[in-house]
Structures are given as C-alpha cells and as structure tokens.
PDB file of C-alpha atoms in Angstrom:
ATOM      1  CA  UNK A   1     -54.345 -37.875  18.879  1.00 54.00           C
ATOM      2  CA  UNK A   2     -53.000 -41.293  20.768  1.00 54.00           C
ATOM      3  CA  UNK A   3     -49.773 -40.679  23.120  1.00 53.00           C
ATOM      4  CA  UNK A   4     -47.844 -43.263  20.488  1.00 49.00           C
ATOM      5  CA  UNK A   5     -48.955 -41.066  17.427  1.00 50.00           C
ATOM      6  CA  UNK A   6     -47.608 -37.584  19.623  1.00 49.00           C
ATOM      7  CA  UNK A   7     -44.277 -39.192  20.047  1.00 46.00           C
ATOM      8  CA  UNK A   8     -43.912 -40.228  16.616  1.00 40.00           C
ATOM      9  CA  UNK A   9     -44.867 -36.743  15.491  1.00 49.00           C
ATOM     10  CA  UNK A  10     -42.162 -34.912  17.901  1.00 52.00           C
ATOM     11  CA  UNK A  11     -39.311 -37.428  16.704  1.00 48.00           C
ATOM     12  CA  UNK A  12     -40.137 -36.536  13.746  1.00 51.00           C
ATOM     13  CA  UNK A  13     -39.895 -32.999  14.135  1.00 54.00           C
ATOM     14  CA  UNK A  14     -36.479 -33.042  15.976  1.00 53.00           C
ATOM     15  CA  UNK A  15     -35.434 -35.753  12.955  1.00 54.00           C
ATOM     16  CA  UNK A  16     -36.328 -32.507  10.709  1.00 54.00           C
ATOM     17  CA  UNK A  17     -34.582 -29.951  12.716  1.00 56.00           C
ATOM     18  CA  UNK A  18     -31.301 -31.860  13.110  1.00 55.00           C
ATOM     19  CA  UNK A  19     -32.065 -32.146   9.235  1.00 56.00           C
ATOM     20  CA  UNK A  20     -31.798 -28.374   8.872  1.00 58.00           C
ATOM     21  CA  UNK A  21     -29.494 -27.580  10.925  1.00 61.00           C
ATOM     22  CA  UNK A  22     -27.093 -30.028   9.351  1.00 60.00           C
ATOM     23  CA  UNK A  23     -27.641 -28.943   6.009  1.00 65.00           C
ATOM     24  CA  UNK A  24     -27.354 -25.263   7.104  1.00 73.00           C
ATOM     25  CA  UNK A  25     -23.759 -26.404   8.096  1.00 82.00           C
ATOM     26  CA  UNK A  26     -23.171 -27.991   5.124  1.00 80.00           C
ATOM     27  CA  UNK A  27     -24.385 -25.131   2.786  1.00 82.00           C
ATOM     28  CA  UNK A  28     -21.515 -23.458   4.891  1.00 83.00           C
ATOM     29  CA  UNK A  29     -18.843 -25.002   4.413  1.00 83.00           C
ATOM     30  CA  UNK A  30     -19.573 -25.465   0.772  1.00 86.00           C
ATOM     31  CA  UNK A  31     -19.677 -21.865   0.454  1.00 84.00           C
ATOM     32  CA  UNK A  32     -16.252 -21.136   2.903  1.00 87.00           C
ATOM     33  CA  UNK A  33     -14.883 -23.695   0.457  1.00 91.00           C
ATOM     34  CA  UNK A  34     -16.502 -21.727  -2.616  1.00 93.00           C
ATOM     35  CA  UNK A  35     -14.969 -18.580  -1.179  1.00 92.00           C
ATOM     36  CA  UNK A  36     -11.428 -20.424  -0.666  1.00 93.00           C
ATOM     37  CA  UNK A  37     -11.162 -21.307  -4.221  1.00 95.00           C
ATOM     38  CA  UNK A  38     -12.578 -17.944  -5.510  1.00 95.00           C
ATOM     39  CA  UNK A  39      -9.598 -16.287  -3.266  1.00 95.00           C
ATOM     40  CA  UNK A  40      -6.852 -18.671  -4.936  1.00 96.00           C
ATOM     41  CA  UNK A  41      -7.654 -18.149  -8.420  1.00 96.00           C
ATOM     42  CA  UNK A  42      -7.828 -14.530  -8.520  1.00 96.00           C
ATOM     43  CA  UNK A  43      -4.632 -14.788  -6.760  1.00 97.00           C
ATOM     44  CA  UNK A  44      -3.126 -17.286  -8.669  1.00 97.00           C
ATOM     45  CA  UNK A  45      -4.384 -15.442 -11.873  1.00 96.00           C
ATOM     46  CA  UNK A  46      -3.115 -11.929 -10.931  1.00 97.00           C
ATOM     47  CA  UNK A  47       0.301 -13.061  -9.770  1.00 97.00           C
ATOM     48  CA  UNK A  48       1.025 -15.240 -13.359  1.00 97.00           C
ATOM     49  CA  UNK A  49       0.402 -12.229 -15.155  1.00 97.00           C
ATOM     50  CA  UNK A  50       1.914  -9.839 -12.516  1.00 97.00           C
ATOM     51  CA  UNK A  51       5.133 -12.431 -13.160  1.00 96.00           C
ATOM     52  CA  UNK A  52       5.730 -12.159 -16.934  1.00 95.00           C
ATOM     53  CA  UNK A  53       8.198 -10.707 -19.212  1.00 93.00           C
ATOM     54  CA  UNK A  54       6.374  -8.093 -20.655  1.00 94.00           C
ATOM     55  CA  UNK A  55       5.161  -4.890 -19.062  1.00 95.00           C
ATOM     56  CA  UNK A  56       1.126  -5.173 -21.100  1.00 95.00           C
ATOM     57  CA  UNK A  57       0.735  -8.701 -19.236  1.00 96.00           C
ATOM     58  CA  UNK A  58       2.146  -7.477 -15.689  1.00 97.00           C
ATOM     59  CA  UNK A  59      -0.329  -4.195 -15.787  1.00 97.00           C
ATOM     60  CA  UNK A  60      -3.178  -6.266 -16.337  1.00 97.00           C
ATOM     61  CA  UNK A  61      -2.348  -9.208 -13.417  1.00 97.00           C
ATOM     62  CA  UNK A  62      -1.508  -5.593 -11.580  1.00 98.00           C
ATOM     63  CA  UNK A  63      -5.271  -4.190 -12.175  1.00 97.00           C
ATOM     64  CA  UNK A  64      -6.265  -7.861 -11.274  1.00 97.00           C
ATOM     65  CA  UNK A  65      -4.874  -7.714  -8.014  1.00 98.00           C
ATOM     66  CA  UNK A  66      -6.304  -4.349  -7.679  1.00 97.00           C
ATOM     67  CA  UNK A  67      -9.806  -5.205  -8.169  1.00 97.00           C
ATOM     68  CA  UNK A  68      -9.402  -8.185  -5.721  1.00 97.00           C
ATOM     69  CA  UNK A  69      -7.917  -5.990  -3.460  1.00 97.00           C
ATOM     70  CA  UNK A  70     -10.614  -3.383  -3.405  1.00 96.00           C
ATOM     71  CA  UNK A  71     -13.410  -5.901  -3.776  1.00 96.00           C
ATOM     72  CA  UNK A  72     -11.587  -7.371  -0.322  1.00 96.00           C
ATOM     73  CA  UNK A  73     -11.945  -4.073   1.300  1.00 94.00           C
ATOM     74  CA  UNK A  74     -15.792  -3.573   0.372  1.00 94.00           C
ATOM     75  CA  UNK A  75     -16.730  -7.402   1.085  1.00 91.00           C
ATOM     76  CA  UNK A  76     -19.668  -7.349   3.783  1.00 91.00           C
ATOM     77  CA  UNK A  77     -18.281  -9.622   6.195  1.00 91.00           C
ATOM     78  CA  UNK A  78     -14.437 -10.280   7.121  1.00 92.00           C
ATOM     79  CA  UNK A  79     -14.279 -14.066   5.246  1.00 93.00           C
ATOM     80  CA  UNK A  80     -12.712 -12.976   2.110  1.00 95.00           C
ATOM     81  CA  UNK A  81     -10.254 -10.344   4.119  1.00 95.00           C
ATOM     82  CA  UNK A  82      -9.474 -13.760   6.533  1.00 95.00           C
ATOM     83  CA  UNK A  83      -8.679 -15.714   3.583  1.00 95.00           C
ATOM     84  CA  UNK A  84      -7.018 -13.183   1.986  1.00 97.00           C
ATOM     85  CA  UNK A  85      -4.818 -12.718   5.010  1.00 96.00           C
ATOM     86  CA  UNK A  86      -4.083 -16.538   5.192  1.00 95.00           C
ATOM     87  CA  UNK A  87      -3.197 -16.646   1.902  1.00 96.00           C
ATOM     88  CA  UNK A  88      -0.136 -13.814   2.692  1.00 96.00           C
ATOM     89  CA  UNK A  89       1.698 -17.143   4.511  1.00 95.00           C
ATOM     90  CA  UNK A  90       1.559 -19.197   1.636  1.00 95.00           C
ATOM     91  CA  UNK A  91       4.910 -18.637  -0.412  1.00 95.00           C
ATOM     92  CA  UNK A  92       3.510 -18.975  -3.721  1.00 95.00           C
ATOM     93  CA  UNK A  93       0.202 -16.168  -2.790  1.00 96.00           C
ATOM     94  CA  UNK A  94       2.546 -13.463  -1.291  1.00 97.00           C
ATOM     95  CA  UNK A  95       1.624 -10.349  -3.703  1.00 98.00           C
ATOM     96  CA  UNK A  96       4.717  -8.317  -1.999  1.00 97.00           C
ATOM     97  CA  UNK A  97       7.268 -10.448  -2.938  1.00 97.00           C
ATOM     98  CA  UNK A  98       6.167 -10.441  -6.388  1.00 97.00           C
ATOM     99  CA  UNK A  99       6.174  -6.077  -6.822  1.00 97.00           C
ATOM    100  CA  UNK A 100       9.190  -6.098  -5.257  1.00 97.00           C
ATOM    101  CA  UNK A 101      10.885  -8.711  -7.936  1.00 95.00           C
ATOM    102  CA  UNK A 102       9.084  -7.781 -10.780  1.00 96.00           C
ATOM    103  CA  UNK A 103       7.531  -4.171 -11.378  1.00 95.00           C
ATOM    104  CA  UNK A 104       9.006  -2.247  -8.290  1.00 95.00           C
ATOM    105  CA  UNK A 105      12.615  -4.662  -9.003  1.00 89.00           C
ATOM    106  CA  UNK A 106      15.714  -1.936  -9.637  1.00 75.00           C
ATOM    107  CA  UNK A 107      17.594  -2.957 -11.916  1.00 67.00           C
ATOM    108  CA  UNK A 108      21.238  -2.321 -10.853  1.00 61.00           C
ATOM    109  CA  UNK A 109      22.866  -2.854 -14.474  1.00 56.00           C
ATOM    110  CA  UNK A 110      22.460  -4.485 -18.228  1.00 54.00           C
ATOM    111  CA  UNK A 111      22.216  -8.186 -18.474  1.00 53.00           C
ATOM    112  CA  UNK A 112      26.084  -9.490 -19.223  1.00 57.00           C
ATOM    113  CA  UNK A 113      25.538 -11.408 -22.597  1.00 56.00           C
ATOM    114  CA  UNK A 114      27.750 -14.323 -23.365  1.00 60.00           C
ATOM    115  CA  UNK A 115      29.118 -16.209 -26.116  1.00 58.00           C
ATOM    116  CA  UNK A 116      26.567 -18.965 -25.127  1.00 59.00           C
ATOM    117  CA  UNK A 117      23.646 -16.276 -25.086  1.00 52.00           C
ATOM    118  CA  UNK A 118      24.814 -15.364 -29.039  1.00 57.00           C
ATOM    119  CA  UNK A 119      25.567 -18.529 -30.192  1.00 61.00           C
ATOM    120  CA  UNK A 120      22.050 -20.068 -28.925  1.00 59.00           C
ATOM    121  CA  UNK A 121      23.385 -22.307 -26.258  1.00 56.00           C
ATOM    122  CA  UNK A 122      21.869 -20.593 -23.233  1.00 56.00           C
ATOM    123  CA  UNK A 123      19.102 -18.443 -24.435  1.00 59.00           C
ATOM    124  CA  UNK A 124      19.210 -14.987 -22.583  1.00 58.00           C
ATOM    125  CA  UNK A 125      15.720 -13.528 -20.434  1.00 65.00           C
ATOM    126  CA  UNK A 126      14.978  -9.976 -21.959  1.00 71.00           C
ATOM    127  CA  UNK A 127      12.427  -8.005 -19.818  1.00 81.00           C
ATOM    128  CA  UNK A 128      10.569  -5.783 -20.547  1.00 89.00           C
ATOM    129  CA  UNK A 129      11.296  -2.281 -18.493  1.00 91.00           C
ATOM    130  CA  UNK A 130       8.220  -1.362 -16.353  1.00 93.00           C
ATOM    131  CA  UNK A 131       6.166   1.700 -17.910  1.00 94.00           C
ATOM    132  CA  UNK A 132       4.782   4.691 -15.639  1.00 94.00           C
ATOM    133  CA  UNK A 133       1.166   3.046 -15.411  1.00 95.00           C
ATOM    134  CA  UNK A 134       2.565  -0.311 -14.544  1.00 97.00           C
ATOM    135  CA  UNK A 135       4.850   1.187 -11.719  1.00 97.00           C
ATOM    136  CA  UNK A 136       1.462   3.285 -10.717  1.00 96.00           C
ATOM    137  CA  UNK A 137      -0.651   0.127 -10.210  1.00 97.00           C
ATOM    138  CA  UNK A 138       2.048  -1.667  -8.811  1.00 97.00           C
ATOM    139  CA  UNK A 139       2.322   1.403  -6.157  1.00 97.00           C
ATOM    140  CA  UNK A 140      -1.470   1.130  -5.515  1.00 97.00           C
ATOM    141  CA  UNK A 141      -1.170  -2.832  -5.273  1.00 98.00           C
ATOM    142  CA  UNK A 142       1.337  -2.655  -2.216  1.00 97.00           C
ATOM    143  CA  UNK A 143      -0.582   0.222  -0.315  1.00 95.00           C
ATOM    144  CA  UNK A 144      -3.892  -1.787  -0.997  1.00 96.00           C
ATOM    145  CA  UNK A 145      -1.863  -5.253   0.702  1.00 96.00           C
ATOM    146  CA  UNK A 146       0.044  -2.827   3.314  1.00 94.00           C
ATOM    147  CA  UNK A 147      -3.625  -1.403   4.652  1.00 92.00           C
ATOM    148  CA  UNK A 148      -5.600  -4.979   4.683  1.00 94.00           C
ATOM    149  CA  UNK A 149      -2.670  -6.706   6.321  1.00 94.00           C
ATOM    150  CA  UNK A 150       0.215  -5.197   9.068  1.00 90.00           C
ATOM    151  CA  UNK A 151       2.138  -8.603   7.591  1.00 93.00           C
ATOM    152  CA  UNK A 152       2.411  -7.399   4.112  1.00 94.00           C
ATOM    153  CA  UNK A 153       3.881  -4.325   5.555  1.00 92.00           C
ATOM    154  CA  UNK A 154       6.943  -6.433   7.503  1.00 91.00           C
ATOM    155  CA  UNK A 155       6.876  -8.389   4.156  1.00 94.00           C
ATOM    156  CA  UNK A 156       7.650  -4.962   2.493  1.00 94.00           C
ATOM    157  CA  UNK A 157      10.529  -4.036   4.828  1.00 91.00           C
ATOM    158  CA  UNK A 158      12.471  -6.973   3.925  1.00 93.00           C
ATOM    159  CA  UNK A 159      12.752  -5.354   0.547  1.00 94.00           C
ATOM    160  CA  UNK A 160      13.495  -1.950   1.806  1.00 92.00           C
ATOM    161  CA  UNK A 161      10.318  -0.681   0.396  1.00 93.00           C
ATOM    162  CA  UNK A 162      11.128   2.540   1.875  1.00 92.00           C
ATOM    163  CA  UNK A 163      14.186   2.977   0.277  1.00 93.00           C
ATOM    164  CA  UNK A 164      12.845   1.991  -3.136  1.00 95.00           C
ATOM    165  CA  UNK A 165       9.838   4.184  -2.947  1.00 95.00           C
ATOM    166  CA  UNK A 166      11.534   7.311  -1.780  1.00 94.00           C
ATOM    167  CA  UNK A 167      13.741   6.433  -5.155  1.00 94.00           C
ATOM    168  CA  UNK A 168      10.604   6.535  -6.913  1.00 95.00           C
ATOM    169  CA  UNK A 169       9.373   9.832  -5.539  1.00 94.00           C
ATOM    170  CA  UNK A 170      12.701  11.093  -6.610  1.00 91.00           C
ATOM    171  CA  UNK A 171      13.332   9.811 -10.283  1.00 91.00           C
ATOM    172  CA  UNK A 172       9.780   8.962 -11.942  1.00 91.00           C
ATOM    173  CA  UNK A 173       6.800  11.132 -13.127  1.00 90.00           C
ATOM    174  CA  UNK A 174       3.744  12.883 -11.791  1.00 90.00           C
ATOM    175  CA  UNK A 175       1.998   9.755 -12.793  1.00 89.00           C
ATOM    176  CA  UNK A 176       3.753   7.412 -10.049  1.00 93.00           C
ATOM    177  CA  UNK A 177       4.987  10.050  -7.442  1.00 94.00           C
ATOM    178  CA  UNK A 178       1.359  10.981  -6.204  1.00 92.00           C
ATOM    179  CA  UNK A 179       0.691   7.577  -5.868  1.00 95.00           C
ATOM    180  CA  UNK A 180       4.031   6.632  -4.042  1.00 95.00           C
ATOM    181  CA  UNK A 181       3.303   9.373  -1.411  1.00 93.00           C
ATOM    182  CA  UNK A 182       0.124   7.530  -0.557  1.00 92.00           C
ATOM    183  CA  UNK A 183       1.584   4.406  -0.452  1.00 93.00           C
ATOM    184  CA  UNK A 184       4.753   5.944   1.524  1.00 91.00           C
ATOM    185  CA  UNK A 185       2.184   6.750   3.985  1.00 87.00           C
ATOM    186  CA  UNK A 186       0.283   2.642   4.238  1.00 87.00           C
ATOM    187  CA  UNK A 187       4.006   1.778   4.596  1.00 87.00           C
ATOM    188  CA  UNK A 188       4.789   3.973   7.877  1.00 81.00           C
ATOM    189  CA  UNK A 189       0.895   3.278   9.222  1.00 68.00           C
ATOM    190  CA  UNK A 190       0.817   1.377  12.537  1.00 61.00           C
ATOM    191  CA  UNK A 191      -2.732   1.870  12.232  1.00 46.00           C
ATOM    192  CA  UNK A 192      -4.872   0.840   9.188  1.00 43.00           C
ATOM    193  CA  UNK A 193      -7.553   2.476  10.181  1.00 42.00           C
ATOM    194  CA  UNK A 194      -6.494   6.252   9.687  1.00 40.00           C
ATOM    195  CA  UNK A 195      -7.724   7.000  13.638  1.00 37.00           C
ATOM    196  CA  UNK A 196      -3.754   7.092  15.161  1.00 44.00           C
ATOM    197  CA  UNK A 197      -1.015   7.503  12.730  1.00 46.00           C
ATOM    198  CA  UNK A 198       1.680   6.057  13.752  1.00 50.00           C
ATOM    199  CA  UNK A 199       4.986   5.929  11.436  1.00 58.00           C
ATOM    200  CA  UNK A 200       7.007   2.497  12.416  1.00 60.00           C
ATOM    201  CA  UNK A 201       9.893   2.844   9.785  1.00 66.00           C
ATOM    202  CA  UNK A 202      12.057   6.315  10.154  1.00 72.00           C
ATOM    203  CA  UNK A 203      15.102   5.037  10.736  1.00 76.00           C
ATOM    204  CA  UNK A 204      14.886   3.938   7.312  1.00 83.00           C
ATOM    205  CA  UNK A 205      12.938   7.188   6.191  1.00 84.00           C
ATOM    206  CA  UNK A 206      15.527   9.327   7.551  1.00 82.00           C
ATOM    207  CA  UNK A 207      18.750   7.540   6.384  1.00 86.00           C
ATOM    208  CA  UNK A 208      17.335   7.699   2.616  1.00 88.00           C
ATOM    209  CA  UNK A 209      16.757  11.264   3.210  1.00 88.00           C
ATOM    210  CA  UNK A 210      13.402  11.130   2.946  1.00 89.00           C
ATOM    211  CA  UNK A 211      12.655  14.360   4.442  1.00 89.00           C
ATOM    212  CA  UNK A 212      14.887  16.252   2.169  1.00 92.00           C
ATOM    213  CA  UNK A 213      13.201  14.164  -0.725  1.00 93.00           C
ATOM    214  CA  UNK A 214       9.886  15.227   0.033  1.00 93.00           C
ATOM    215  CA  UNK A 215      11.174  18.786   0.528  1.00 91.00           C
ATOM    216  CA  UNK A 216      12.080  19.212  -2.807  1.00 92.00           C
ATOM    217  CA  UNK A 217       9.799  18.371  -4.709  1.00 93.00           C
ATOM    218  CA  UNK A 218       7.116  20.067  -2.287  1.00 92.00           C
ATOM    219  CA  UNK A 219       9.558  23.322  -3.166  1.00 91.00           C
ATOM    220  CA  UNK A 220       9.302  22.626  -6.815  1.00 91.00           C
ATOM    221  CA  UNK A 221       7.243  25.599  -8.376  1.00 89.00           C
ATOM    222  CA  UNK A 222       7.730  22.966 -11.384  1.00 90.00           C
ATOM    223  CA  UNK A 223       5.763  20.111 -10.434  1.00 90.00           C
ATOM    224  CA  UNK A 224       2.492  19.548 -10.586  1.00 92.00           C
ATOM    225  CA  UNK A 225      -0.060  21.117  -7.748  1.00 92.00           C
ATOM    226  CA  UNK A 226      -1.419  18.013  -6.400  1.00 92.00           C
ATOM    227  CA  UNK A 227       1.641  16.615  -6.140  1.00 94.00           C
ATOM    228  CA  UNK A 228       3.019  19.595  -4.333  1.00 93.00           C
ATOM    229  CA  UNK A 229      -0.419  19.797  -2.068  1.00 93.00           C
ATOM    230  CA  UNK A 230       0.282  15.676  -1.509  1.00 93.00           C
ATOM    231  CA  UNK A 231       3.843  16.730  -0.191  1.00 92.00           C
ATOM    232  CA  UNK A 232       2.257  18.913   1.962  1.00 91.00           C
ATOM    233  CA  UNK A 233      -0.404  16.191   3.336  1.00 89.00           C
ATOM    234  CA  UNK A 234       2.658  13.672   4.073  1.00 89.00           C
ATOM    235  CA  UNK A 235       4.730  16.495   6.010  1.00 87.00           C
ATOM    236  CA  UNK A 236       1.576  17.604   8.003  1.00 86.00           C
ATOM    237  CA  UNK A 237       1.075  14.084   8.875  1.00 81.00           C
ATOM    238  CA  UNK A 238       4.800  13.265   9.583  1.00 79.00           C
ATOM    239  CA  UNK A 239       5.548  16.424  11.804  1.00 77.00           C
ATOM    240  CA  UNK A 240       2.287  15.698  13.558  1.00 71.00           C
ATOM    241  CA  UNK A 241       1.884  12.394  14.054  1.00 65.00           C
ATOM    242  CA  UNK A 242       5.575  11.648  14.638  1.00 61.00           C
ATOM    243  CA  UNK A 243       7.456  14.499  16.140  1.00 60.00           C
ATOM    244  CA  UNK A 244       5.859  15.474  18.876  1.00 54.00           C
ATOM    245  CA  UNK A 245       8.063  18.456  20.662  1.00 50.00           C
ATOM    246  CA  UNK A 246       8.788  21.418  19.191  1.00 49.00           C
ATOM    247  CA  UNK A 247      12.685  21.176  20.040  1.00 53.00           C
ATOM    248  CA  UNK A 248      13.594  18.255  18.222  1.00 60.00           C
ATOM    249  CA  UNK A 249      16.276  18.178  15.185  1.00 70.00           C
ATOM    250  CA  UNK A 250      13.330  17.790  12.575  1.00 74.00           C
ATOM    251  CA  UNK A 251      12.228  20.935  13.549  1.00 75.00           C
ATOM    252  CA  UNK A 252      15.193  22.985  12.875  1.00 80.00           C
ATOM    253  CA  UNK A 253      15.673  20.675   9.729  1.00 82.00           C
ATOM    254  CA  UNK A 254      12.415  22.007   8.478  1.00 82.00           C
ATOM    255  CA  UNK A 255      13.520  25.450   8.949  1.00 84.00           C
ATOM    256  CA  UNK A 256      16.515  24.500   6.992  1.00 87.00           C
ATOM    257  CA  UNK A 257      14.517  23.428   4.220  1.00 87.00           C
ATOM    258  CA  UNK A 258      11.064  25.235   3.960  1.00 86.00           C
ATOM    259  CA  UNK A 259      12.252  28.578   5.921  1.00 85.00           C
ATOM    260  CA  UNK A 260      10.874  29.475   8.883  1.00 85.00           C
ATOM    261  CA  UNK A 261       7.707  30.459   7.832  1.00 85.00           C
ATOM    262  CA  UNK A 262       6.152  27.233   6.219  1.00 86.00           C
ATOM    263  CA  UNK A 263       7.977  25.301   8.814  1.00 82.00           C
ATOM    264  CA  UNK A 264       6.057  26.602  11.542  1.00 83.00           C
ATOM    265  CA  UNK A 265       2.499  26.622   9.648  1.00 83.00           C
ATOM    266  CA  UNK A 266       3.179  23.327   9.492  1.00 82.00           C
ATOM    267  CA  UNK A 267       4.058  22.718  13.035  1.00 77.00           C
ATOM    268  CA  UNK A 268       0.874  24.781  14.249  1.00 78.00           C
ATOM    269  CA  UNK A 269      -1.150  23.292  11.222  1.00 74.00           C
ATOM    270  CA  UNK A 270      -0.051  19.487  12.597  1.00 68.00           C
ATOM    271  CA  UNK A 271      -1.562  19.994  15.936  1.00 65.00           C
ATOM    272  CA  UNK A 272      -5.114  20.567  15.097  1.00 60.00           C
ATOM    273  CA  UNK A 273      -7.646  17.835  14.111  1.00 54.00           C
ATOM    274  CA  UNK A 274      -7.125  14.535  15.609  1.00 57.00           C
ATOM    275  CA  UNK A 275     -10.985  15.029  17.376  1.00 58.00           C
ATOM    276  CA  UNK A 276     -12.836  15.193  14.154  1.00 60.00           C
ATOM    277  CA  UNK A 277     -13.719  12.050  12.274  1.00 66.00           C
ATOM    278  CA  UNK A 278     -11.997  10.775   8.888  1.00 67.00           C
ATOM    279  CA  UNK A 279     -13.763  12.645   6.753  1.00 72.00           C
ATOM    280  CA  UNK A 280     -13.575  15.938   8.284  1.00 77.00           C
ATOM    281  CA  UNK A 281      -9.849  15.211   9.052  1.00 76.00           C
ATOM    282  CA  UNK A 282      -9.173  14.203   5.534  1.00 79.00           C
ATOM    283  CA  UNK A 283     -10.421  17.760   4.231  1.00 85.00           C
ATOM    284  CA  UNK A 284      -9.050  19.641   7.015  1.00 83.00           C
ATOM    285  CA  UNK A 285      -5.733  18.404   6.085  1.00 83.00           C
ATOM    286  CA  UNK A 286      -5.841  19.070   2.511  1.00 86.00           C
ATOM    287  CA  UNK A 287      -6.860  22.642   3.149  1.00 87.00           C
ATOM    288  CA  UNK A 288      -3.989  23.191   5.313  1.00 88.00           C
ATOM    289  CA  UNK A 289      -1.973  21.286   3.082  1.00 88.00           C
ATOM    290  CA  UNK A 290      -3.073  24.359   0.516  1.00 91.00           C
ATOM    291  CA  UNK A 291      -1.858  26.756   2.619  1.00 89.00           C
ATOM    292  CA  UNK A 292       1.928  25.006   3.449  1.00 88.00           C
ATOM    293  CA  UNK A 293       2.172  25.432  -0.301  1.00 89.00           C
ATOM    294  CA  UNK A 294       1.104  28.919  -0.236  1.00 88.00           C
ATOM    295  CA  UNK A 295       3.630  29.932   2.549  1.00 86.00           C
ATOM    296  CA  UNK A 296       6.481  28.379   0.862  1.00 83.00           C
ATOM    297  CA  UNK A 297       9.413  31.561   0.606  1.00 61.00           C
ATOM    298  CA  UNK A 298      10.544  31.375  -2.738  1.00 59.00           C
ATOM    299  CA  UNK A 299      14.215  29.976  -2.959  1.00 51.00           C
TER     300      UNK A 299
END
C-alpha cells in the first residue's frame, strides 16, 4: 500500500468515527427528548383526570400518577427521576398542588346557591365528595412525590399537609388512616432514604396534637391491628428519632397517655437498631411495634 492510499484510508477512518460518535449523540438526545415527552404526558394525563368533578375520573388520574410515580422510583438510571424533579417547578406539572385542591381539599361548608345558580344564569360547580379509595391513592400519591423530591415536601407545607393529614387520621376509615401514617412519616423525613430519620415539621405536629391523635387511636382496642401496630411504628420512630433525652416534656406526655409502662418500652424499644440495614430495621421495628401494643394498660 502507497503512502497516498494509507492517508486516504486513515481519513477515512477518523471521517467514520466522528460519524459514530456524532450519531451516538444524536441517538441521545433523541431519546432525552423521547423521555421528556413521555414524562409530560403521563403528567399531563394524570393531573386532567386527577382535576375533574367526579371522584371515578380523579381515582383513576390518582392510580396514573401512582404508576408513574413507582415506575420513577424503579427506573435504572436517574433521567426520568431528573425530569420528574424538573417538572415539580413547572406550575402546571406540580402533583401537590393538585391533592391538596382537589382530593385532600376540606371543604369548610355547602356551596351558597343563588338566584342566578336556580334561574340558569350562572350555572353552579357540583363536586363530587372524595370516596375512601380516592383519599387512599391520593395519600399514597403525596408520600410517593414527598420521598422522590425534598421540594414536593416544602410544596406540601404550604398547604399545611400536616394539619390536614392528622385530620385524616382522626375522622376517616381504616382504609385511609394506615396509609396517612405512612405518608405522615415521608412528610416529617429529612432523609428519603430511610438511613437517618429526621422529622423537620413538629411545630406543626405538635400544635395539631398530633401526639395525642396518634395516641388514641393506637389505644383503641376498636380499631383495626395493623393500624394499631402502624401507630406503634410512627411513635417508635418519633420518640427515637426525634426526642433524644429521656427528660424532655414528650416523655412525661407519653406517660400521660400510654401509662408508664408502654411509654417506657417504647423509649427503650426506640434506642435499638439504627446499625442494622433497612430491611432488618424495618422488621425489627414492627416486632417491637407488636409488643408497644401488647403493653398498652387498659384504660
């Protein structure tokens, strides 16, 4: 082979490399863009239906969201969580602001209907009350946001999310109350990631009365068990996690309420367990979660 035809040949090999390299770049930014649009629409999708008058049509933008949410969690690589996470800062995308005006919304009182509402001048907005399973998903919806995003969280606070949970733990069903414990807990997490639990909002918790909330319905030989066993979870966490020395007022609050019994198993119970990993923790604190309800002096 002549020097002229070697040169030729290695031009064109780095004319074929630059060639693949700049289609590699193009293949991914088509599929960022793919991605971007995939986000969006499931977004846009879930949120229209999570939006409308009737309670069928929010549940199923609600389990939309869901599955998004969850399929963001599992995703092999962070792009879709990124995106996801972007998406939180556009107004129109912000899940939390649409549970808190539509499925986890209070109403405070009846819609005042005027002449112009009977007489067909001003057509009056009826919607439809949320049912258990709607509030449920919505419940799962904002812990799902709350965990992929420390945003949705502050989002959250602006509706005092805490106030209108611990409402929820106090008024609804077994259906949404197991669920609103867990997402209680996403809503107090400084940490996502279950390692340090840190709660970041009990000033709010504790002018609500959240601890005497919890209390209750922990004491209630009514309720169901895993709700009672999930009270005892959130107060093993909360004492251990959050109060720290055995002197403060909680302590002596949890006397108050529990007797002194069950408030010290869950004082000793609180301390042990932050060396093993998640899932030992996890079942370490549901067996001594078992055995707060156990102690519990009957009242």
């Amino acid at each position: 082979m002549s020097r002229k035809e070697a040169a030729v040949e290695d031009a064109g090999g780095g004319e074929g490399s630059s060639r693949s390299e700049g289609g590699g770049e193009l293949a991914e930014t088509l599929a960022r863009r793919r991605l971007y649009r995939e986000v969006t629409l499931a977004l846009r999708t879930g949120l229209r239906d999570a939006k409308a008058e009737f309670s069928f049509l929010r549940a199923r933008g609600l389990r939309s969201l869901l599955g998004f949410l969850r399929s963001t969690a599992s995703a092999p690589n962070d792009s879709q969580l990124l995106l996801f996470r972007h998406s939180q800062s556009i107004p129109d995308l912000q899940v939390i602001t649409v549970l808190f005006q539509n499925s986890l919304h209070q109403a405070k009182e009846d819609p005042v209907v005027t002449l112009d509402h009977i007489f067909g001048v001003e057509p009056i907005k009826i919607t439809s009350p949320p049912t258990d399973s709607e509030i449920a998903l919505a419940l799962r919806v904002l812990e799902g946001c709350c965990l992929l995003y420390s945003r949705c969280t502050a989002l959250a606070h602006k509706y005092k999310a805490v106030k209108v949970l611990l409402n929820i733990l106090a008024s609804r069903g077994p259906t949404e109350q197991g669920v609103c414990l867990d997402a209680l807990i996403s809503l107090m997490l400084d940490s996502p990631s279950n390692q340090i639990v840190r709660f970041t909002s009990l000033p709010e918790f504790e002018e609500c009365s959240g601890l005497e909330k919890v209390a209750e319905l922990l004491k209630d030989e009514q309720a169901e068990e895993h709700i009672r066993l999930k009270c005892g979870e959130f107060l093993l966490l909360l004492i251990g996690h959050v109060y720290a020395k055995e002197n403060t007022p909680i302590h002596e609050q949890m006397r108050n309420l529990l007797g002194e019994q069950c408030a010290s198993l869950v004082w000793a119970a609180s301390r042990f367990g932050s060396t093993l990993d998640p899932e030992q923790r996890q079942m370490a604190l549901q067996i001594q979660a078992r055995r707060v309800v156990e102690s519990l002096e009957p009242y």
